[in-house]
mmCIF file of C-alpha atoms in Angstrom:
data_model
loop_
_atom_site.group_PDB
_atom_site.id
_atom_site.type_symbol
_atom_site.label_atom_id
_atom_site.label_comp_id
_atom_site.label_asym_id
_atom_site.label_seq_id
_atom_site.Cartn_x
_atom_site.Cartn_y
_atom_site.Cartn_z
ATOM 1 C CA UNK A 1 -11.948 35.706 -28.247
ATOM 2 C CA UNK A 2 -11.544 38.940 -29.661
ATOM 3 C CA UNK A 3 -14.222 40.788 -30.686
ATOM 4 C CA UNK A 4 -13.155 44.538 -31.463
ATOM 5 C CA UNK A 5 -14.420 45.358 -34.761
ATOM 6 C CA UNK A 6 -12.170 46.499 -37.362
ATOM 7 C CA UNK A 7 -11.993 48.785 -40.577
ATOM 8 C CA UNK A 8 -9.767 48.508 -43.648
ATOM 9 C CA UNK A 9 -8.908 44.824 -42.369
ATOM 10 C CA UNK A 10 -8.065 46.122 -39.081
ATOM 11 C CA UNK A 11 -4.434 48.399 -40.733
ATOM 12 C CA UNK A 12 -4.362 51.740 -40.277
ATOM 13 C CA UNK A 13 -3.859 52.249 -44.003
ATOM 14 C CA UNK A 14 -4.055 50.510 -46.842
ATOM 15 C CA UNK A 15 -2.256 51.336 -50.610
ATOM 16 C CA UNK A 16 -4.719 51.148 -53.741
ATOM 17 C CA UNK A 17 -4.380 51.297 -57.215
ATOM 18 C CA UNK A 18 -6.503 51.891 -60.500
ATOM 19 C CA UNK A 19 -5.283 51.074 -63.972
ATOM 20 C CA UNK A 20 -5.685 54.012 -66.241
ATOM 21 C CA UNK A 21 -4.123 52.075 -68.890
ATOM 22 C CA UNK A 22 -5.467 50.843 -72.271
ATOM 23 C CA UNK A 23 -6.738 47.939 -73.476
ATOM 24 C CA UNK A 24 -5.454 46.440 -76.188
ATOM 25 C CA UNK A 25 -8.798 46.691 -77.956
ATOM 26 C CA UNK A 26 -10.931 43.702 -78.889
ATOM 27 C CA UNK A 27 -7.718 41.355 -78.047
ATOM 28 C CA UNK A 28 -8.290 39.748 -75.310
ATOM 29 C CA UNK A 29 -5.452 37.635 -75.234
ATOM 30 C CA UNK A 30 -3.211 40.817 -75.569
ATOM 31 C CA UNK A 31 -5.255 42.481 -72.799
ATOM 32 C CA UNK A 32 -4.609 40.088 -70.105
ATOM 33 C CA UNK A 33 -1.151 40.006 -70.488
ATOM 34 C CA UNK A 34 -1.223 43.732 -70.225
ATOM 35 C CA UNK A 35 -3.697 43.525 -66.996
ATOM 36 C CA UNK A 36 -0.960 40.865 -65.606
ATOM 37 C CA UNK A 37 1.988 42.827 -65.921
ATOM 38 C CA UNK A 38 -0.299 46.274 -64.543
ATOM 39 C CA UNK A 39 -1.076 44.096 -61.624
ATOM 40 C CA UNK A 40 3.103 43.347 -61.079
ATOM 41 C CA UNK A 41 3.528 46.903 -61.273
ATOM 42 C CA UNK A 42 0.929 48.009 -58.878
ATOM 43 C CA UNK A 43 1.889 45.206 -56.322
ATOM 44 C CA UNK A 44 5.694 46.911 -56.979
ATOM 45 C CA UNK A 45 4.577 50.342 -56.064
ATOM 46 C CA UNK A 46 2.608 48.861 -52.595
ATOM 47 C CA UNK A 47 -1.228 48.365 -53.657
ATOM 48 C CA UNK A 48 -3.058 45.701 -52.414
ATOM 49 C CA UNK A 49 -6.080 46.648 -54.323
ATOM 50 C CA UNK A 50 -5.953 47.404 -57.943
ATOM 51 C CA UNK A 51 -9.199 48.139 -60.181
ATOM 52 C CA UNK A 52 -9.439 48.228 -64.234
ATOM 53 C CA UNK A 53 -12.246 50.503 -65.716
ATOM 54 C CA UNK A 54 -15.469 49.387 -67.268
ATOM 55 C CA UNK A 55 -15.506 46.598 -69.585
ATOM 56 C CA UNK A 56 -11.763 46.934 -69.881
ATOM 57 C CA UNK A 57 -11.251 43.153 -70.756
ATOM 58 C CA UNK A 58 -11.390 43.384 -73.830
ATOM 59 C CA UNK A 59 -13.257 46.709 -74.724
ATOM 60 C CA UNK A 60 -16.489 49.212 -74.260
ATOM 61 C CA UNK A 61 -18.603 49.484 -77.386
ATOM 62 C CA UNK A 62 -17.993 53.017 -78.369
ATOM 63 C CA UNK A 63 -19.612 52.761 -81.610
ATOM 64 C CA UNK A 64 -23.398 52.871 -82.234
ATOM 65 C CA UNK A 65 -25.764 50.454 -84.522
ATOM 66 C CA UNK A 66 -29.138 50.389 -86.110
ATOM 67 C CA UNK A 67 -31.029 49.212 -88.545
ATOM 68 C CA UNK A 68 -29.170 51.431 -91.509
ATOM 69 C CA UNK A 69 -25.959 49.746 -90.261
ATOM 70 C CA UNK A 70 -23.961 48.026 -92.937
ATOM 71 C CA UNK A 71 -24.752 44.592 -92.956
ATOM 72 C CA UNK A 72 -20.576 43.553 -93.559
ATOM 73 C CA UNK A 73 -19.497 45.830 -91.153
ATOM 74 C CA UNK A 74 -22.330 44.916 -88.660
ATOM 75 C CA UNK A 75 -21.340 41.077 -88.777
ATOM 76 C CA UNK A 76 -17.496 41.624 -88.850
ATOM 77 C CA UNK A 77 -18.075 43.811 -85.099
ATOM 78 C CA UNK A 78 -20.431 41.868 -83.405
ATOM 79 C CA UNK A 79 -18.745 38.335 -84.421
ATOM 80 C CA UNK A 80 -15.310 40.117 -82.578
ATOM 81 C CA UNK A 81 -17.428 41.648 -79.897
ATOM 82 C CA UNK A 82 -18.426 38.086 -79.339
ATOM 83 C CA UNK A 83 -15.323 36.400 -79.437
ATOM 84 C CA UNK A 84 -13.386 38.245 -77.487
ATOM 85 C CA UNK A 85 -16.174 38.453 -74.279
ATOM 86 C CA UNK A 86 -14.951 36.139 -70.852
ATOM 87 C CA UNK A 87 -16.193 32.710 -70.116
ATOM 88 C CA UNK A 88 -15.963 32.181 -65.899
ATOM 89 C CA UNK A 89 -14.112 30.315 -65.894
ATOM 90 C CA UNK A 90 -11.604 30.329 -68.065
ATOM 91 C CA UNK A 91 -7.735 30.378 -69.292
ATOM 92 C CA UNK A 92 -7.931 34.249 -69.503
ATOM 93 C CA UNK A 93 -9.643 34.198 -65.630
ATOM 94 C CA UNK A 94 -7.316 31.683 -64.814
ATOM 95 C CA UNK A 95 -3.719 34.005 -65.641
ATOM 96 C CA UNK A 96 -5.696 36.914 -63.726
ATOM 97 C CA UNK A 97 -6.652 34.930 -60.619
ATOM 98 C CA UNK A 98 -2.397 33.686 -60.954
ATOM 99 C CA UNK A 99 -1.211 37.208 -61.516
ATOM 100 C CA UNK A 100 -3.422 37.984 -58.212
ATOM 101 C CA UNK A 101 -2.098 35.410 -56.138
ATOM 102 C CA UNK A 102 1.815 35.713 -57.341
ATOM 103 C CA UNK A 103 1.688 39.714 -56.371
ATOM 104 C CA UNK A 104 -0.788 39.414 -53.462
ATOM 105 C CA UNK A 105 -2.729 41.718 -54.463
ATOM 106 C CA UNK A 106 -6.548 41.876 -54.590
ATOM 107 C CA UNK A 107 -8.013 42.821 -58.093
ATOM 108 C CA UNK A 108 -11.190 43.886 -59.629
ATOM 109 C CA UNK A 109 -11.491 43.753 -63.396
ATOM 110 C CA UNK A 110 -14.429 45.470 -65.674
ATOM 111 C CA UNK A 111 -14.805 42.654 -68.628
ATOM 112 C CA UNK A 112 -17.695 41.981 -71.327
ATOM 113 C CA UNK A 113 -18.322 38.610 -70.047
ATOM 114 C CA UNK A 114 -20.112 35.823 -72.340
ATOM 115 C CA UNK A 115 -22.814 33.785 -70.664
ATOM 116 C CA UNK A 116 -21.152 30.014 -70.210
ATOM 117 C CA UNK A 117 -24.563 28.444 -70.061
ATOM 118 C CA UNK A 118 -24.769 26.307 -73.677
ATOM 119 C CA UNK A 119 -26.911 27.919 -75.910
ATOM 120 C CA UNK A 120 -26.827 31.138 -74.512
ATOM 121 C CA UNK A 121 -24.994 33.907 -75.956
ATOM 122 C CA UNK A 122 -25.810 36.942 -73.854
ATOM 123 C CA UNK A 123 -22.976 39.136 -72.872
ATOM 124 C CA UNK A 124 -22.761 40.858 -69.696
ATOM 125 C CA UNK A 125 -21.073 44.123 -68.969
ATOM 126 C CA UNK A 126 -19.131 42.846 -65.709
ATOM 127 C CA UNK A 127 -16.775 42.826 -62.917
ATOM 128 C CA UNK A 128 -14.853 40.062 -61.620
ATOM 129 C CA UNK A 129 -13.605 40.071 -58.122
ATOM 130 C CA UNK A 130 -10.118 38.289 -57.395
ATOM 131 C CA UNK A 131 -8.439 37.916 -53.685
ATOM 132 C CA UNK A 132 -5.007 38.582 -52.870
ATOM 133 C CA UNK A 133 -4.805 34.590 -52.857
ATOM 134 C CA UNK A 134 -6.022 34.831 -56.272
ATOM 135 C CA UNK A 135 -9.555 33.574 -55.316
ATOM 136 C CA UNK A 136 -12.784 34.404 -57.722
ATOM 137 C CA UNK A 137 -14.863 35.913 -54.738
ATOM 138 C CA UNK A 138 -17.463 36.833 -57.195
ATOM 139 C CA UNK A 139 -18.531 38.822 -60.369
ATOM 140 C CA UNK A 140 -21.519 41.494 -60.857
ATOM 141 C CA UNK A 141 -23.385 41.796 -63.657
ATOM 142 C CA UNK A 142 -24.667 45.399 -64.916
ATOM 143 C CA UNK A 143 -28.131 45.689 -63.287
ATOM 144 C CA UNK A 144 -29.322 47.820 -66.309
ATOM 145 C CA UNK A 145 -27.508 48.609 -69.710
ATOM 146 C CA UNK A 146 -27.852 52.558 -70.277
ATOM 147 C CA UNK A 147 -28.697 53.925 -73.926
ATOM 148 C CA UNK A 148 -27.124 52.113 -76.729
ATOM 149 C CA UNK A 149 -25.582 49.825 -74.463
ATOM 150 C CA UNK A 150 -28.643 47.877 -74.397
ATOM 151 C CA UNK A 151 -27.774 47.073 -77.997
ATOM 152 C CA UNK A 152 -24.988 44.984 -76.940
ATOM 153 C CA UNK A 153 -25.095 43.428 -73.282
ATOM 154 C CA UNK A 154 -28.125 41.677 -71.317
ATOM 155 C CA UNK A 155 -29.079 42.819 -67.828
ATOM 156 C CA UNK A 156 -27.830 41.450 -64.612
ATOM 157 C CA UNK A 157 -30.639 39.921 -62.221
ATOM 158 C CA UNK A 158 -29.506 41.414 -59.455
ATOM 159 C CA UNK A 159 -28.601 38.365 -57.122
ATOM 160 C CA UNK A 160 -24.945 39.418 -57.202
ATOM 161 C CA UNK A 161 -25.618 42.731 -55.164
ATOM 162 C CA UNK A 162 -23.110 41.956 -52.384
ATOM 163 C CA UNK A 163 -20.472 43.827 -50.785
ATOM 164 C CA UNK A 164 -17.202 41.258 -50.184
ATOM 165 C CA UNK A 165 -14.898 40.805 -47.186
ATOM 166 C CA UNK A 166 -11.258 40.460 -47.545
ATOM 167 C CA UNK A 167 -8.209 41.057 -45.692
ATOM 168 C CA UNK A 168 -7.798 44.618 -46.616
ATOM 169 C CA UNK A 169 -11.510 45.739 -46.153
ATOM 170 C CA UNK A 170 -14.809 45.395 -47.184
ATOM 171 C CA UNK A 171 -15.645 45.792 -50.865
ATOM 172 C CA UNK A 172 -18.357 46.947 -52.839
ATOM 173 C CA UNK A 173 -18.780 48.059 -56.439
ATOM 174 C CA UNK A 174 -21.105 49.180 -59.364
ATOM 175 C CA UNK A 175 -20.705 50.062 -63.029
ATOM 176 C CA UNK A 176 -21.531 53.836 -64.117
ATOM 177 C CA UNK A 177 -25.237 54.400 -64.797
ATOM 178 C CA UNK A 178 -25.559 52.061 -61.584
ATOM 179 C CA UNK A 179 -24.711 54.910 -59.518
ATOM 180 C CA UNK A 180 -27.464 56.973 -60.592
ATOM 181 C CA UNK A 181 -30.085 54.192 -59.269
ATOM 182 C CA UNK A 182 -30.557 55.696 -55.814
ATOM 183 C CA UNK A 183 -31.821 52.835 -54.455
ATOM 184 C CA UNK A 184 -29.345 50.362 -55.368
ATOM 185 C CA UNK A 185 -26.596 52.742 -53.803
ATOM 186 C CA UNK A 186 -28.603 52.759 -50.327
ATOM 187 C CA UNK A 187 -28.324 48.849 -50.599
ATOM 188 C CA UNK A 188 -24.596 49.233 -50.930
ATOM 189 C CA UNK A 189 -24.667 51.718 -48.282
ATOM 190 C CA UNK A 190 -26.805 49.517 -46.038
ATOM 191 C CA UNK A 191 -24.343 46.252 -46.500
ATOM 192 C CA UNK A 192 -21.503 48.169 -45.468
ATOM 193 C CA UNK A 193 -18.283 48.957 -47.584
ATOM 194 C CA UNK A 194 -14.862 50.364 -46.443
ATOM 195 C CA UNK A 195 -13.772 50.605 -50.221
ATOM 196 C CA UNK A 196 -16.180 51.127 -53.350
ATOM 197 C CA UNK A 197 -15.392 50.471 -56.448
ATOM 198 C CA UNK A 198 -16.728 52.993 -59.496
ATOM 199 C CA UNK A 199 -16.187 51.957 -62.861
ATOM 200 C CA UNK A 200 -17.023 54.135 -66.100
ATOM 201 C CA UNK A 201 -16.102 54.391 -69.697
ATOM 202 C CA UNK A 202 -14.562 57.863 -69.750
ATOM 203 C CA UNK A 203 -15.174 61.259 -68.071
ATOM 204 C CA UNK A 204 -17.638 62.618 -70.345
ATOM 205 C CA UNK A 205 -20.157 65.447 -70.235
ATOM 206 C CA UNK A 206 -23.818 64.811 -71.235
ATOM 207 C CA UNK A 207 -24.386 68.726 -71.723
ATOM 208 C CA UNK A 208 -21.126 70.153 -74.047
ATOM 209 C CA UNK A 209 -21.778 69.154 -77.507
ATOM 210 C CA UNK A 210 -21.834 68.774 -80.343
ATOM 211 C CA UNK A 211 -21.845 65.078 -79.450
ATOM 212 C CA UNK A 212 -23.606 63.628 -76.813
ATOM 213 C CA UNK A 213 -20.884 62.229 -75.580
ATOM 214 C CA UNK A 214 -17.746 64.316 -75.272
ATOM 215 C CA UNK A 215 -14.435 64.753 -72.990
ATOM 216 C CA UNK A 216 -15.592 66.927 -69.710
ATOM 217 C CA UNK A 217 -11.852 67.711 -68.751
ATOM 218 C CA UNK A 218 -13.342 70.821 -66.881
ATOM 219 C CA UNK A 219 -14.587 68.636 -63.844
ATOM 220 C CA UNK A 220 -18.282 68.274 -64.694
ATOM 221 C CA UNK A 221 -18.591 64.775 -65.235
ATOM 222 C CA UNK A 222 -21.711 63.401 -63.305
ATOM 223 C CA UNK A 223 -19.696 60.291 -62.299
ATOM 224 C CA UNK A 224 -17.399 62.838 -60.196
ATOM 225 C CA UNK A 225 -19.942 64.396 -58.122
ATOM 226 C CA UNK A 226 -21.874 61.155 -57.952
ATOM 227 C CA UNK A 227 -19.265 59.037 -56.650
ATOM 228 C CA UNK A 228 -17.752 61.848 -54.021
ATOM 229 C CA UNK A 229 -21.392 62.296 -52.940
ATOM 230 C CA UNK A 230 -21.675 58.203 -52.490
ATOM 231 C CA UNK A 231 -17.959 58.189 -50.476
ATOM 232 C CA UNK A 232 -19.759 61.014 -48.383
ATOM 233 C CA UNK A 233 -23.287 59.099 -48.085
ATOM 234 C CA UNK A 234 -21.045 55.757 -47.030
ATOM 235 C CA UNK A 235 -18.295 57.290 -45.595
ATOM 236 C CA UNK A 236 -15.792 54.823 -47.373
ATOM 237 C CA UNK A 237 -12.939 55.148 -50.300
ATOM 238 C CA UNK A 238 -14.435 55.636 -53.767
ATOM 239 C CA UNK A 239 -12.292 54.157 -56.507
ATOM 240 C CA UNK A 240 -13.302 55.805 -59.590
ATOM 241 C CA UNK A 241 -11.795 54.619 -62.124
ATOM 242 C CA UNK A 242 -12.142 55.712 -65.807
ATOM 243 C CA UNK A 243 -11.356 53.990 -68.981
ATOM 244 C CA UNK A 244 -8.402 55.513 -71.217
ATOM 245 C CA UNK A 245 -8.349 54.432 -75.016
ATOM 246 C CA UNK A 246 -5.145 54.404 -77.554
ATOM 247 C CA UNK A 247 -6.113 54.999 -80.889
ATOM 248 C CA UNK A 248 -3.205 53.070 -81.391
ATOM 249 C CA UNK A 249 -4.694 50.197 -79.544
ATOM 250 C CA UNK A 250 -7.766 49.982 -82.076
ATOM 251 C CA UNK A 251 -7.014 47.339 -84.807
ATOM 252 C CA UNK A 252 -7.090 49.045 -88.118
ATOM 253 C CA UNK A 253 -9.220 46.367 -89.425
ATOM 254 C CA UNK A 254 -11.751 47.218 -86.878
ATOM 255 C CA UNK A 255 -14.691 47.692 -89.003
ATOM 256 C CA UNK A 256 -15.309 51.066 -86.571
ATOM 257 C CA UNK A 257 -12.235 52.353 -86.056
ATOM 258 C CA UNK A 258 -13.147 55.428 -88.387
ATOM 259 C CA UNK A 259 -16.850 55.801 -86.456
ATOM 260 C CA UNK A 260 -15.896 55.484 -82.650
ATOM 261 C CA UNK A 261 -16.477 57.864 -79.968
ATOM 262 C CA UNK A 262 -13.391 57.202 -77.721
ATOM 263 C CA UNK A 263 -12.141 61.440 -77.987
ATOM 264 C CA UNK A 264 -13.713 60.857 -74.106
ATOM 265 C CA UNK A 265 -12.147 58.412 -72.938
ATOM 266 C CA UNK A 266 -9.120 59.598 -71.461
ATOM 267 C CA UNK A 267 -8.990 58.624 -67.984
ATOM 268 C CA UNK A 268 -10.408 60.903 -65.154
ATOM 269 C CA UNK A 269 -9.944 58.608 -62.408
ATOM 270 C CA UNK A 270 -10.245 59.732 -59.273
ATOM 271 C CA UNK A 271 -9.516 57.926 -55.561
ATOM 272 C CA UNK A 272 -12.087 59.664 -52.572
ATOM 273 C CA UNK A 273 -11.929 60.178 -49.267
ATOM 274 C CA UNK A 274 -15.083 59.399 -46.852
ATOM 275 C CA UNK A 275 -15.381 63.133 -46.551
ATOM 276 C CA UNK A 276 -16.435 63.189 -50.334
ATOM 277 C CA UNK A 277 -12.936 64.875 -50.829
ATOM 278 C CA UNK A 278 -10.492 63.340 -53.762
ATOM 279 C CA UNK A 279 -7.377 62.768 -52.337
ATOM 280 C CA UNK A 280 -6.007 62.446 -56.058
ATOM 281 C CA UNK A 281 -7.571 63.026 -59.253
ATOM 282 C CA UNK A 282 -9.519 63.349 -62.011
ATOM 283 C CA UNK A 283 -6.305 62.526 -63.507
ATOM 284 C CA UNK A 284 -5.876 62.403 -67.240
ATOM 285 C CA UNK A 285 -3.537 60.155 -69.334
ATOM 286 C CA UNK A 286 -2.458 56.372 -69.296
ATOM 287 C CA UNK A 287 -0.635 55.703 -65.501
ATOM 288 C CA UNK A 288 -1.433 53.591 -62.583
ATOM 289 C CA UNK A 289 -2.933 55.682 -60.008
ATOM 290 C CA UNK A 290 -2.121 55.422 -56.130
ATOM 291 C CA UNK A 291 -3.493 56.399 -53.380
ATOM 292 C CA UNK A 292 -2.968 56.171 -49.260
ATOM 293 C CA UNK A 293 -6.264 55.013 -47.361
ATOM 294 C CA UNK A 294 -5.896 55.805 -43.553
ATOM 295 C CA UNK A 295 -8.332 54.092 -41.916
ATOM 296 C CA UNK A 296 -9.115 56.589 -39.307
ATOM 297 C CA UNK A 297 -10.714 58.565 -42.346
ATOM 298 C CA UNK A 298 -13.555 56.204 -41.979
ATOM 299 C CA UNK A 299 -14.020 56.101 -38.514
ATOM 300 C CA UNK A 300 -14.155 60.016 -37.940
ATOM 301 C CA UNK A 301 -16.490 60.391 -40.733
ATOM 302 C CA UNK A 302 -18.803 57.802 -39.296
ATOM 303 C CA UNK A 303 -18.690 59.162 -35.946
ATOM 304 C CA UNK A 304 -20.684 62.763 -37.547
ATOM 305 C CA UNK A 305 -22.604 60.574 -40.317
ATOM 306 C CA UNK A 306 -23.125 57.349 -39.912
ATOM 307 C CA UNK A 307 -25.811 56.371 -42.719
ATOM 308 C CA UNK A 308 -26.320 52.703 -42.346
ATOM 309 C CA UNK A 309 -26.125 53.401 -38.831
ATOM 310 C CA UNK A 310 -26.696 55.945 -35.852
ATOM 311 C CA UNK A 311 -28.112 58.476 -38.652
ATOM 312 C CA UNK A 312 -30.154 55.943 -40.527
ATOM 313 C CA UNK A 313 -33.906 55.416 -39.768
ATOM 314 C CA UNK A 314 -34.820 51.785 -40.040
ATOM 315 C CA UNK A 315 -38.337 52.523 -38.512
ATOM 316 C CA UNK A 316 -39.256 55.480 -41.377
ATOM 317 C CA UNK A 317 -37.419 53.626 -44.605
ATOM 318 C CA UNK A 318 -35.835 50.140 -44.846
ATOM 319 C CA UNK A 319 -34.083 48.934 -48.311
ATOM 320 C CA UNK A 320 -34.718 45.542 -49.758
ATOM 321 C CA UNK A 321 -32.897 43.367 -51.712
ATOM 322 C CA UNK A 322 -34.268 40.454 -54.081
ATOM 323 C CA UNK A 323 -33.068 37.379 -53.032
ATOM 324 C CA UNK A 324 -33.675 33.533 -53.638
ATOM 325 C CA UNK A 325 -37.835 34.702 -54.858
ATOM 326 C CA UNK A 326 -37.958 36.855 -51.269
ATOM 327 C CA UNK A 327 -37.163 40.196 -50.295
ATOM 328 C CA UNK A 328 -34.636 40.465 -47.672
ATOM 329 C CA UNK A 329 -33.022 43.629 -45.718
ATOM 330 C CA UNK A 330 -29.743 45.030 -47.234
ATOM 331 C CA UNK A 331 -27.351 45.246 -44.239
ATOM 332 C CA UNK A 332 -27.667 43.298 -40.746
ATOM 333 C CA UNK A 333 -30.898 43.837 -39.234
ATOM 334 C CA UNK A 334 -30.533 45.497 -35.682
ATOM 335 C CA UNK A 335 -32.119 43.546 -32.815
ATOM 336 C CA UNK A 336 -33.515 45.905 -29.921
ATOM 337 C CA UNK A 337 -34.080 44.987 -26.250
ATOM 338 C CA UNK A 338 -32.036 43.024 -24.184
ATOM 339 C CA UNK A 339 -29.193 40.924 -25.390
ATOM 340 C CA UNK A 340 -30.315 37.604 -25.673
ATOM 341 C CA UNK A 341 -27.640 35.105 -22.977
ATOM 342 C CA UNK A 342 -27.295 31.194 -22.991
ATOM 343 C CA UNK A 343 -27.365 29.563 -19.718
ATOM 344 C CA UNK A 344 -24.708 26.548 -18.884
ATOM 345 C CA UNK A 345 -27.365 24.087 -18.871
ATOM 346 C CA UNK A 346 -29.059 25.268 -22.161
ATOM 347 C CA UNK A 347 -25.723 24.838 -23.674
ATOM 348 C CA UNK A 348 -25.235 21.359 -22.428
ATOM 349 C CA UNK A 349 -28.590 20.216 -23.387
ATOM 350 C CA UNK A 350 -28.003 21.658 -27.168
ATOM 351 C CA UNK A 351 -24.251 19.474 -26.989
ATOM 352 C CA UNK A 352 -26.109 16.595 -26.008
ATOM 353 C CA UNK A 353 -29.286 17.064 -28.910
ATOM 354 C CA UNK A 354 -27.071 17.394 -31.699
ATOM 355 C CA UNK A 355 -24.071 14.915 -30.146
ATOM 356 C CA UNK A 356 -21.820 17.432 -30.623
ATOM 357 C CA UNK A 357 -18.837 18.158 -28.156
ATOM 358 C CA UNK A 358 -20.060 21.083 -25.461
ATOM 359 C CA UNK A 359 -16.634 23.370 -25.998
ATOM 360 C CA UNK A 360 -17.406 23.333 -29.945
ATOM 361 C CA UNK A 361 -21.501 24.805 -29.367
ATOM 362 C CA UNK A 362 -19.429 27.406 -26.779
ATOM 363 C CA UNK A 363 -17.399 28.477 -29.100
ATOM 364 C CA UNK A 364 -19.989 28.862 -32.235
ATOM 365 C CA UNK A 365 -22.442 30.850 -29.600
ATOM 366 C CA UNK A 366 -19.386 32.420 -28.570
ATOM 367 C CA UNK A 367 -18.260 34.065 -32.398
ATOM 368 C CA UNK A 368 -21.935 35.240 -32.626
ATOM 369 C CA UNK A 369 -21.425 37.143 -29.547
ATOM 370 C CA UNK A 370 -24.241 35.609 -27.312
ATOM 371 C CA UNK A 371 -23.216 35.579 -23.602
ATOM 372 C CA UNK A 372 -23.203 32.247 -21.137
ATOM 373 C CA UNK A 373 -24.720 33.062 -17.996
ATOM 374 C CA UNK A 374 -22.528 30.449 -16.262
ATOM 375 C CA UNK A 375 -24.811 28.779 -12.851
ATOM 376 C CA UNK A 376 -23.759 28.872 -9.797
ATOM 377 C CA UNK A 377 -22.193 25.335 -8.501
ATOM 378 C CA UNK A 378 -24.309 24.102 -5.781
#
């Protein structure tokens, strides 16, 4: 059996897309069949990875409330904001996971998604996960909503930290403000990722004025430097990708269509290199954004930093995730000393314990990459 260990699915290079495009805001009906025919036309241009921005299905809150909020206009926004939110499963999942599977292609989608358990109503800032068979390999929920977001979505609990295998790679992902909790990017780091996914609501500067919030076309967006320090720190492809809004796109009836702060959102995407550098981007305007990853980008990188690995120190600091009430490390734990072997008759006596046929134990201790020290025939 093989057991050479691969990167980026084992291809030298792999095609990737992100979907500067915009919603078609508070539809979600509308949105998906925009996201399906985005996904057609990425699979057209060669991606086999395509990523939508933060809460993309069916759009990020960009207005604020309070208590001095009008009481009409108040009920009218969050009965939409409710309405339009994604049940897992669902028709609208369903036409994703199809549009995934008919252009092979594997696709990660930001969504407000509802809670399906009855009698909840929390909704989750979220990304879904779709194979290029059109598989749901997972979703994560926001870990913790930032500012006024905590207004309108719950936080996640943190059990759908993972890092997914598929046949182009290894993928990871978190949702802006995520990438400013240090530790949680060290867990990513630690369970290894040859692509990660960035999501955010716009490029926007915290520092310009005279809102808090405003269009940072000059570069100075945290999310830049964060995510081209993280593709550094991991030595894999970033895939920032940053929300773009139409006014057009905005019903007119929207009760906030007047008050909303989407002058940032613009786009700013951005596709990294492991060396931190972008190989394109921040780009600005609605277009599907491609980029080349060579996998020898990652292995190079690795060979001078290696984070998770030959320049990590497990004995000085370790990084734990939450999981099933225990703490467990992120990454594979390294086992020191001598490799542990399997003799012939140690093999045959665990065939005959568990009645199970001697070339089928072989071949399990075989994939974990335990050696049989074979006796000598007498």
């Amino acid at each position: 059996m093989n057991h050479s260990k691969t990167v980026l699915g084992g291809k030298k290079s792999r095609r990737v897309c992100l979907a500067q495009i915009s919603p078609a805001f508070m539809d979600r009906e509308a949105s998906v069949a925009r996201a399906v025919s985005a996904i057609g036309e990425a699979a057209k241009g060669g991606a086999e990875l395509i990523v939508f921005p933060e809460a993309w299905l069916a759009g990020y809150p960009y207005w604020t409330e309070g208590w001095d909020s009008r009481l009409a206009q108040w009920i009218d926004g969050r009965v939409r904001f409710f309405d339009q939110a994604v049940i897992v499963p669902s028709a609208a999942t369903a036409a994703i996971a199809k549009a995934a599977r008919d252009a092979e292609i594997v696709v990660i989608m930001g969504c407000n998604e509802a809670d399906p358990r009855p009698g909840v109503n929390t909704i989750y800032n979220s990304l879904l996960f779709f194979d290029q068979s059109g598989r749901l390999l997972g979703r994560h929920r926001k870990l913790m909503p930032t500012f006024s977001e905590r207004l309108f979505w719950g936080a996640g609990d943190g059990s759908d930290l993972s890092v997914y295998e598929t046949s182009i790679g290894r993928i990871g992902a978190l949702i802006c403000g995520e990438h400013l909790m240090t530790s949680v990017r060290a867990a990513m780091i630690a369970m290894g990722e040859d692509f990660h996914v960035a999501v955010f609501p716009g490029a926007f500067g915290l520092h310009t004025g005279p809102r808090l919030e405003e269009w940072n076309g000059n570069g100075d967006f945290w999310g830049h430097f964060v995510c081209r320090a993280h593709a550094f720190e991991s030595g894999s492809f970033v895939l920032s990708a940053s929300a773009i809004v139409n006014p057009h796109d905005v019903p007119d009836d929207f009760p906030y269509k007047e008050k909303m702060n989407i002058d940032y959102a613009k786009g700013g995407s951005q596709i990294i290199s492991p060396l931190g550098v972008p190989l394109v981007g921040p780009v600005e305007g609605e277009q599907l954004i491609f980029a080349d990853c060579e996998a020898w980008m990652i292995k190079a990188v690795k060979a001078i930093i290696d984070t998770a690995g030959h320049y990590g120190r497990a004995d000085v600091v370790r990084v734990l995730l939450s999981r099933h009430g225990g703490w467990v490390p992120a990454g594979a734990e390294y086992r020191s000393g001598p490799i542990p072997t399997l003799s012939g008759s140690e093999l045959a006596r665990s065939s005959d314990q568990w009645e199970i046929e001697q070339h089928v134990v072989a071949e399990v201790v075989d994939q974990a990459c335990i050696p049989i020290k074979r006796e000598p025939v007498a």
